[in-house]
Amino acid sequence: MFPVKCAEQKKLDSRIKRILLGLCYPGMCALLLLPAVLIPSAHAAPSGGEIVGGAGRISQSGANTTINQSTQNMAIDWQSYNVNANERVQYIQPNSSSISLNRILSQSGSTIAGRIDANGQVILVNPNGVFFTPTAIVNVGGIIASGLNIQPDDFMNGRYIFDEVLGTEGTVINSGMINASLGGNVALIGKQVENDGLIMANLGSVTLAAGKQAVLTFDQGGLLGVRVSQEILQEELGVDPAVINSGEVQAEGGRVLLSASTSRDVFSLAVNTGDLEQVTNIIS
């Protein structure tokens, strides 16, 4: 029989697992000295992109990846999606409410260390984890980064239902800078969510939400709300709490939602709010 692990050991194990998934956990940069196989190559960039809903064009030149979207909604399946510090991904979309779904099918997490720019809405989905490093710069109309999966058919038909993939970490971590345009929205959704970077969404909304399922509501102006459900057990994550904000959130004139669907009394604190600046409404 294996010995029962204490809470601190479970937290450490969870952090180690993230490293093995290709995610450098904030505050553990010394682990970048791990073998090179765990470190993104000099040229990462999103690869193997296939448009599976809507219409558009994907082109790459050197360190730049450009996605030209010609329909209001477009869905892309990627074999991998990493952005190194010297790389840029740009979405050129019909208007500010256009949405591009990007599902990453890789068996490892996605590391965003460079730039992502978009005039509309971008959804990044990787059940194996999404990590925005301290060098990441994201300037978009709005963004959803999710460790839960969504089916392209649901997305194309306006059903924004995100579900867990069994056996995956589903973790989303931001250590970089994410900026939504005025009135835009930023949402980090997964089994565990952490922000220790900077998130800005003035006159818009910032959502950090943890659960096994999330249902999102949109209108012409963008994201309206997020409802998370299906409880997470501490034994599944080995972490405590499920939503952590130790960074800076700026949503002047807007609102911030911190939400976790966890079993009662399992997490000592399901949501750790940290520092929230210039926020009109805080919901947790």
mmCIF file of C-alpha atoms in Angstrom:
data_model
loop_
_atom_site.group_PDB
_atom_site.id
_atom_site.type_symbol
_atom_site.label_atom_id
_atom_site.label_comp_id
_atom_site.label_asym_id
_atom_site.label_seq_id
_atom_site.Cartn_x
_atom_site.Cartn_y
_atom_site.Cartn_z
ATOM 1 C CA MET A 1 0.000 0.000 0.000
ATOM 2 C CA PHE A 2 1.289 3.460 -0.937
ATOM 3 C CA PRO A 3 1.610 5.991 1.901
ATOM 4 C CA VAL A 4 -0.961 8.784 1.954
ATOM 5 C CA LYS A 5 0.581 12.020 0.707
ATOM 6 C CA CYS A 6 0.289 15.187 2.743
ATOM 7 C CA ALA A 7 -1.208 18.318 1.191
ATOM 8 C CA GLU A 8 2.171 19.982 0.641
ATOM 9 C CA GLN A 9 3.522 16.921 -1.158
ATOM 10 C CA LYS A 10 0.467 16.885 -3.418
ATOM 11 C CA LYS A 11 1.059 20.534 -4.314
ATOM 12 C CA LEU A 12 4.681 19.775 -5.155
ATOM 13 C CA ASP A 13 3.704 16.748 -7.226
ATOM 14 C CA SER A 14 1.220 18.871 -9.149
ATOM 15 C CA ARG A 15 3.894 21.466 -9.929
ATOM 16 C CA ILE A 16 6.303 18.781 -11.099
ATOM 17 C CA LYS A 17 3.622 17.321 -13.359
ATOM 18 C CA ARG A 18 3.139 20.723 -14.951
ATOM 19 C CA ILE A 19 6.834 20.914 -15.730
ATOM 20 C CA LEU A 20 6.712 17.492 -17.336
ATOM 21 C CA LEU A 21 3.773 18.691 -19.423
ATOM 22 C CA GLY A 22 6.003 21.447 -20.751
ATOM 23 C CA LEU A 23 4.613 24.111 -18.442
ATOM 24 C CA CYS A 24 7.087 26.091 -16.351
ATOM 25 C CA TYR A 25 5.290 26.832 -13.105
ATOM 26 C CA PRO A 26 5.683 30.466 -11.970
ATOM 27 C CA GLY A 27 8.435 30.945 -9.430
ATOM 28 C CA MET A 28 10.224 27.779 -10.505
ATOM 29 C CA CYS A 29 12.285 29.182 -13.365
ATOM 30 C CA ALA A 30 15.361 27.366 -12.143
ATOM 31 C CA LEU A 31 13.730 24.244 -13.486
ATOM 32 C CA LEU A 32 14.454 25.541 -16.969
ATOM 33 C CA LEU A 33 17.777 23.820 -16.425
ATOM 34 C CA LEU A 34 15.954 20.564 -17.075
ATOM 35 C CA PRO A 35 16.968 18.603 -20.200
ATOM 36 C CA ALA A 36 16.421 20.454 -23.451
ATOM 37 C CA VAL A 37 13.649 18.072 -24.490
ATOM 38 C CA LEU A 38 11.372 19.897 -22.022
ATOM 39 C CA ILE A 39 12.217 23.348 -23.385
ATOM 40 C CA PRO A 40 10.519 24.717 -26.536
ATOM 41 C CA SER A 41 12.726 24.712 -29.633
ATOM 42 C CA ALA A 42 14.183 27.890 -31.140
ATOM 43 C CA HIS A 43 11.321 27.822 -33.662
ATOM 44 C CA ALA A 44 8.086 26.664 -32.059
ATOM 45 C CA ALA A 45 5.102 28.495 -33.598
ATOM 46 C CA PRO A 46 1.645 26.967 -34.020
ATOM 47 C CA SER A 47 1.782 24.033 -36.430
ATOM 48 C CA GLY A 48 -0.535 21.662 -38.257
ATOM 49 C CA GLY A 49 -3.460 24.075 -38.345
ATOM 50 C CA GLU A 50 -6.625 22.861 -40.096
ATOM 51 C CA ILE A 51 -9.749 24.982 -40.450
ATOM 52 C CA VAL A 52 -12.654 22.749 -39.385
ATOM 53 C CA GLY A 53 -15.392 25.381 -39.209
ATOM 54 C CA GLY A 54 -15.962 28.633 -41.033
ATOM 55 C CA ALA A 55 -13.441 29.959 -43.535
ATOM 56 C CA GLY A 56 -10.085 31.672 -43.538
ATOM 57 C CA ARG A 57 -6.418 31.227 -44.322
ATOM 58 C CA ILE A 58 -3.340 30.370 -42.253
ATOM 59 C CA SER A 59 0.075 31.581 -43.400
ATOM 60 C CA GLN A 60 3.534 31.518 -41.846
ATOM 61 C CA SER A 61 6.639 33.524 -42.662
ATOM 62 C CA GLY A 62 9.675 33.242 -40.439
ATOM 63 C CA ALA A 63 8.647 33.942 -36.855
ATOM 64 C CA ASN A 64 5.201 35.247 -37.856
ATOM 65 C CA THR A 65 1.977 33.266 -38.078
ATOM 66 C CA THR A 66 -1.015 35.077 -39.585
ATOM 67 C CA ILE A 67 -4.604 33.867 -39.451
ATOM 68 C CA ASN A 68 -6.935 35.689 -41.844
ATOM 69 C CA GLN A 69 -10.512 34.977 -40.784
ATOM 70 C CA SER A 70 -13.214 35.601 -43.393
ATOM 71 C CA THR A 71 -16.315 34.369 -41.518
ATOM 72 C CA GLN A 72 -17.744 35.677 -38.258
ATOM 73 C CA ASN A 73 -16.836 32.459 -36.445
ATOM 74 C CA MET A 74 -13.977 30.143 -37.375
ATOM 75 C CA ALA A 75 -12.649 26.954 -35.765
ATOM 76 C CA ILE A 76 -9.083 25.652 -36.162
ATOM 77 C CA ASP A 77 -7.614 22.365 -34.950
ATOM 78 C CA TRP A 78 -3.862 22.648 -34.327
ATOM 79 C CA GLN A 79 -1.433 19.773 -33.849
ATOM 80 C CA SER A 80 0.583 22.038 -31.547
ATOM 81 C CA TYR A 81 0.412 25.667 -30.448
ATOM 82 C CA ASN A 82 3.471 27.257 -28.876
ATOM 83 C CA VAL A 83 4.753 30.805 -29.326
ATOM 84 C CA ASN A 84 8.384 31.522 -28.504
ATOM 85 C CA ALA A 85 9.575 34.901 -27.227
ATOM 86 C CA ASN A 86 10.654 36.012 -30.721
ATOM 87 C CA GLU A 87 7.457 34.860 -32.410
ATOM 88 C CA ARG A 88 4.123 36.504 -33.146
ATOM 89 C CA VAL A 89 0.675 35.150 -33.949
ATOM 90 C CA GLN A 90 -1.734 37.648 -35.521
ATOM 91 C CA TYR A 91 -5.470 37.190 -36.088
ATOM 92 C CA ILE A 92 -7.022 39.438 -38.724
ATOM 93 C CA GLN A 93 -10.769 39.183 -38.193
ATOM 94 C CA PRO A 94 -13.858 40.746 -39.815
ATOM 95 C CA ASN A 95 -14.752 42.790 -36.720
ATOM 96 C CA SER A 96 -14.265 43.065 -32.971
ATOM 97 C CA SER A 97 -16.971 40.494 -32.171
ATOM 98 C CA SER A 98 -15.598 37.837 -34.545
ATOM 99 C CA ILE A 99 -14.439 34.703 -32.737
ATOM 100 C CA SER A 100 -11.615 32.308 -33.604
ATOM 101 C CA LEU A 101 -11.624 28.949 -31.801
ATOM 102 C CA ASN A 102 -8.195 27.313 -31.585
ATOM 103 C CA ARG A 103 -8.208 23.734 -30.296
ATOM 104 C CA ILE A 104 -4.779 22.267 -29.583
ATOM 105 C CA LEU A 105 -4.641 18.490 -30.047
ATOM 106 C CA SER A 106 -1.076 18.027 -28.783
ATOM 107 C CA GLN A 107 -0.365 15.615 -25.944
ATOM 108 C CA SER A 108 1.563 18.386 -24.165
ATOM 109 C CA GLY A 109 0.616 21.814 -22.878
ATOM 110 C CA SER A 110 0.912 25.063 -24.827
ATOM 111 C CA THR A 111 3.552 27.617 -23.852
ATOM 112 C CA ILE A 112 2.975 31.213 -24.943
ATOM 113 C CA ALA A 113 6.181 33.236 -24.539
ATOM 114 C CA GLY A 114 5.760 35.666 -27.448
ATOM 115 C CA ARG A 115 3.011 37.859 -28.912
ATOM 116 C CA ILE A 116 -0.607 37.161 -29.779
ATOM 117 C CA ASP A 117 -2.504 40.011 -31.452
ATOM 118 C CA ALA A 118 -6.135 40.061 -32.589
ATOM 119 C CA ASN A 119 -8.732 42.695 -33.402
ATOM 120 C CA GLY A 120 -11.487 40.264 -32.352
ATOM 121 C CA GLN A 121 -12.030 37.390 -29.932
ATOM 122 C CA VAL A 122 -9.651 34.432 -29.580
ATOM 123 C CA ILE A 123 -10.335 31.149 -27.789
ATOM 124 C CA LEU A 124 -7.348 28.910 -26.958
ATOM 125 C CA VAL A 125 -8.224 25.387 -25.814
ATOM 126 C CA ASN A 126 -5.681 22.839 -24.586
ATOM 127 C CA PRO A 127 -6.779 20.247 -21.994
ATOM 128 C CA ASN A 128 -3.097 19.559 -21.265
ATOM 129 C CA GLY A 129 -2.612 23.123 -20.078
ATOM 130 C CA VAL A 130 -1.958 26.667 -21.266
ATOM 131 C CA PHE A 131 0.916 28.724 -19.822
ATOM 132 C CA PHE A 132 1.577 32.389 -20.601
ATOM 133 C CA THR A 133 5.189 32.997 -19.543
ATOM 134 C CA PRO A 134 6.491 36.308 -18.119
ATOM 135 C CA THR A 135 7.545 37.349 -21.652
ATOM 136 C CA ALA A 136 4.092 36.767 -23.165
ATOM 137 C CA ILE A 137 2.289 39.832 -24.556
ATOM 138 C CA VAL A 138 -1.332 39.371 -25.610
ATOM 139 C CA ASN A 139 -3.278 42.261 -27.171
ATOM 140 C CA VAL A 140 -6.727 41.177 -28.316
ATOM 141 C CA GLY A 141 -10.337 42.257 -28.501
ATOM 142 C CA GLY A 142 -10.981 39.489 -25.997
ATOM 143 C CA ILE A 143 -9.535 36.098 -25.085
ATOM 144 C CA ILE A 144 -10.590 32.850 -23.452
ATOM 145 C CA ALA A 145 -7.812 30.445 -22.473
ATOM 146 C CA SER A 146 -9.255 27.102 -21.430
ATOM 147 C CA GLY A 147 -8.014 23.818 -20.018
ATOM 148 C CA LEU A 148 -11.452 22.389 -20.814
ATOM 149 C CA ASN A 149 -12.447 21.191 -24.283
ATOM 150 C CA ILE A 150 -15.196 22.364 -26.620
ATOM 151 C CA GLN A 151 -16.458 20.632 -29.753
ATOM 152 C CA PRO A 152 -16.179 22.660 -32.991
ATOM 153 C CA ASP A 153 -19.783 21.854 -33.967
ATOM 154 C CA ASP A 154 -21.042 23.230 -30.650
ATOM 155 C CA PHE A 155 -18.946 26.359 -31.102
ATOM 156 C CA MET A 156 -20.123 26.956 -34.661
ATOM 157 C CA ASN A 157 -23.743 26.601 -33.532
ATOM 158 C CA GLY A 158 -23.396 29.039 -30.642
ATOM 159 C CA ARG A 159 -23.190 26.450 -27.857
ATOM 160 C CA TYR A 160 -20.237 27.426 -25.676
ATOM 161 C CA ILE A 161 -20.005 24.335 -23.481
ATOM 162 C CA PHE A 162 -16.529 23.422 -22.221
ATOM 163 C CA ASP A 163 -15.930 20.001 -20.628
ATOM 164 C CA GLU A 164 -12.974 18.328 -18.963
ATOM 165 C CA VAL A 165 -10.949 15.683 -20.782
ATOM 166 C CA LEU A 166 -10.292 12.788 -18.430
ATOM 167 C CA GLY A 167 -6.650 12.212 -17.552
ATOM 168 C CA THR A 168 -5.529 15.764 -18.373
ATOM 169 C CA GLU A 169 -4.317 18.571 -16.114
ATOM 170 C CA GLY A 170 -6.608 21.255 -17.479
ATOM 171 C CA THR A 171 -4.493 23.996 -15.889
ATOM 172 C CA VAL A 172 -4.303 27.602 -17.119
ATOM 173 C CA ILE A 173 -1.568 29.900 -15.783
ATOM 174 C CA ASN A 174 -0.850 33.509 -16.723
ATOM 175 C CA SER A 175 2.504 35.022 -15.793
ATOM 176 C CA GLY A 176 2.576 37.454 -18.706
ATOM 177 C CA MET A 177 0.589 40.491 -19.854
ATOM 178 C CA ILE A 178 -2.911 40.007 -21.258
ATOM 179 C CA ASN A 179 -4.711 43.114 -22.501
ATOM 180 C CA ALA A 180 -8.254 43.194 -23.882
ATOM 181 C CA SER A 181 -9.493 46.195 -25.829
ATOM 182 C CA LEU A 182 -11.807 48.717 -24.162
ATOM 183 C CA GLY A 183 -14.937 46.843 -23.077
ATOM 184 C CA GLY A 184 -13.328 43.504 -23.912
ATOM 185 C CA ASN A 185 -13.159 40.345 -21.859
ATOM 186 C CA VAL A 186 -10.468 38.028 -20.505
ATOM 187 C CA ALA A 187 -11.412 34.585 -19.192
ATOM 188 C CA LEU A 188 -9.084 31.887 -17.854
ATOM 189 C CA ILE A 189 -10.978 28.618 -17.385
ATOM 190 C CA GLY A 190 -9.772 25.186 -16.310
ATOM 191 C CA LYS A 191 -9.521 22.636 -13.538
ATOM 192 C CA GLN A 192 -7.097 25.019 -11.876
ATOM 193 C CA VAL A 193 -6.490 28.641 -12.820
ATOM 194 C CA GLU A 194 -3.753 30.994 -11.685
ATOM 195 C CA ASN A 195 -2.784 34.565 -12.496
ATOM 196 C CA ASP A 196 0.497 35.974 -11.243
ATOM 197 C CA GLY A 197 0.946 38.295 -14.203
ATOM 198 C CA LEU A 198 -1.022 41.321 -15.431
ATOM 199 C CA ILE A 199 -4.550 41.194 -16.855
ATOM 200 C CA MET A 200 -6.226 44.352 -18.188
ATOM 201 C CA ALA A 201 -9.825 44.686 -19.365
ATOM 202 C CA ASN A 202 -10.986 48.238 -18.735
ATOM 203 C CA LEU A 203 -14.775 48.665 -19.001
ATOM 204 C CA GLY A 204 -14.893 44.912 -19.646
ATOM 205 C CA SER A 205 -14.623 41.813 -17.501
ATOM 206 C CA VAL A 206 -11.999 39.419 -16.173
ATOM 207 C CA THR A 207 -13.018 35.877 -15.241
ATOM 208 C CA LEU A 208 -10.890 33.296 -13.438
ATOM 209 C CA ALA A 209 -12.983 30.136 -13.140
ATOM 210 C CA ALA A 210 -12.244 26.539 -12.122
ATOM 211 C CA GLY A 211 -14.490 23.535 -12.652
ATOM 212 C CA LYS A 212 -14.971 20.427 -14.763
ATOM 213 C CA GLN A 213 -17.509 22.137 -16.989
ATOM 214 C CA ALA A 214 -18.053 25.739 -18.031
ATOM 215 C CA VAL A 215 -20.927 27.250 -19.991
ATOM 216 C CA LEU A 216 -20.262 30.645 -21.562
ATOM 217 C CA THR A 217 -22.796 33.184 -22.773
ATOM 218 C CA PHE A 218 -22.051 35.671 -25.560
ATOM 219 C CA ASP A 219 -23.842 38.562 -27.208
ATOM 220 C CA GLN A 220 -22.841 40.978 -29.972
ATOM 221 C CA GLY A 221 -20.573 42.804 -27.541
ATOM 222 C CA GLY A 222 -18.668 39.692 -26.485
ATOM 223 C CA LEU A 223 -18.616 37.504 -23.383
ATOM 224 C CA LEU A 224 -21.593 38.017 -21.063
ATOM 225 C CA GLY A 225 -21.062 35.404 -18.387
ATOM 226 C CA VAL A 226 -19.448 32.142 -17.283
ATOM 227 C CA ARG A 227 -21.064 29.385 -15.239
ATOM 228 C CA VAL A 228 -18.814 26.622 -13.900
ATOM 229 C CA SER A 229 -20.104 23.312 -12.594
ATOM 230 C CA GLN A 230 -19.129 19.723 -11.732
ATOM 231 C CA GLU A 231 -17.082 19.756 -8.570
ATOM 232 C CA ILE A 232 -13.324 19.257 -8.437
ATOM 233 C CA LEU A 233 -11.797 17.177 -5.675
ATOM 234 C CA GLN A 234 -8.461 18.106 -4.132
ATOM 235 C CA GLU A 235 -7.325 14.533 -4.764
ATOM 236 C CA GLU A 236 -7.744 15.149 -8.495
ATOM 237 C CA LEU A 237 -5.592 18.292 -8.554
ATOM 238 C CA GLY A 238 -3.272 17.937 -5.590
ATOM 239 C CA VAL A 239 -3.493 21.702 -5.210
ATOM 240 C CA ASP A 240 -5.208 24.175 -2.943
ATOM 241 C CA PRO A 241 -6.887 26.515 -3.845
ATOM 242 C CA ALA A 242 -8.459 26.023 -7.301
ATOM 243 C CA VAL A 243 -8.335 29.700 -8.355
ATOM 244 C CA ILE A 244 -5.321 31.814 -7.422
ATOM 245 C CA ASN A 245 -4.692 35.473 -8.193
ATOM 246 C CA SER A 246 -1.335 36.674 -6.923
ATOM 247 C CA GLY A 247 -0.822 39.049 -9.827
ATOM 248 C CA GLU A 248 -2.519 42.265 -10.912
ATOM 249 C CA VAL A 249 -5.976 42.600 -12.427
ATOM 250 C CA GLN A 250 -7.052 45.967 -13.857
ATOM 251 C CA ALA A 251 -10.681 46.297 -14.909
ATOM 252 C CA GLU A 252 -11.473 49.959 -14.378
ATOM 253 C CA GLY A 253 -15.200 50.480 -14.764
ATOM 254 C CA GLY A 254 -15.614 46.739 -15.326
ATOM 255 C CA ARG A 255 -16.018 43.609 -13.237
ATOM 256 C CA VAL A 256 -14.015 40.622 -12.056
ATOM 257 C CA LEU A 257 -15.467 37.168 -11.473
ATOM 258 C CA LEU A 258 -13.522 34.600 -9.451
ATOM 259 C CA SER A 259 -15.340 31.276 -9.331
ATOM 260 C CA ALA A 260 -14.547 27.679 -8.372
ATOM 261 C CA SER A 261 -16.792 24.628 -8.341
ATOM 262 C CA THR A 262 -15.205 22.494 -5.634
ATOM 263 C CA SER A 263 -16.427 20.015 -3.065
ATOM 264 C CA ARG A 264 -17.311 21.649 0.241
ATOM 265 C CA ASP A 265 -14.569 21.469 2.879
ATOM 266 C CA VAL A 266 -12.120 19.922 0.410
ATOM 267 C CA PHE A 267 -10.208 23.114 -0.348
ATOM 268 C CA SER A 268 -9.226 25.277 2.597
ATOM 269 C CA LEU A 269 -9.856 28.266 0.330
ATOM 270 C CA ALA A 270 -11.346 27.581 -3.083
ATOM 271 C CA VAL A 271 -10.601 31.098 -4.332
ATOM 272 C CA ASN A 272 -7.584 33.248 -3.421
ATOM 273 C CA THR A 273 -8.304 36.762 -4.667
ATOM 274 C CA GLY A 274 -4.891 38.370 -4.225
ATOM 275 C CA ASP A 275 -4.544 41.939 -5.504
ATOM 276 C CA LEU A 276 -7.334 43.427 -7.587
ATOM 277 C CA GLU A 277 -6.911 47.015 -8.748
ATOM 278 C CA GLN A 278 -9.333 49.526 -10.281
ATOM 279 C CA VAL A 279 -12.273 47.137 -10.264
ATOM 280 C CA THR A 280 -15.892 48.245 -10.074
ATOM 281 C CA ASN A 281 -17.404 44.861 -9.187
ATOM 282 C CA ILE A 282 -15.725 41.805 -7.668
ATOM 283 C CA ILE A 283 -17.716 38.570 -7.584
ATOM 284 C CA SER A 284 -16.376 35.439 -5.902
#
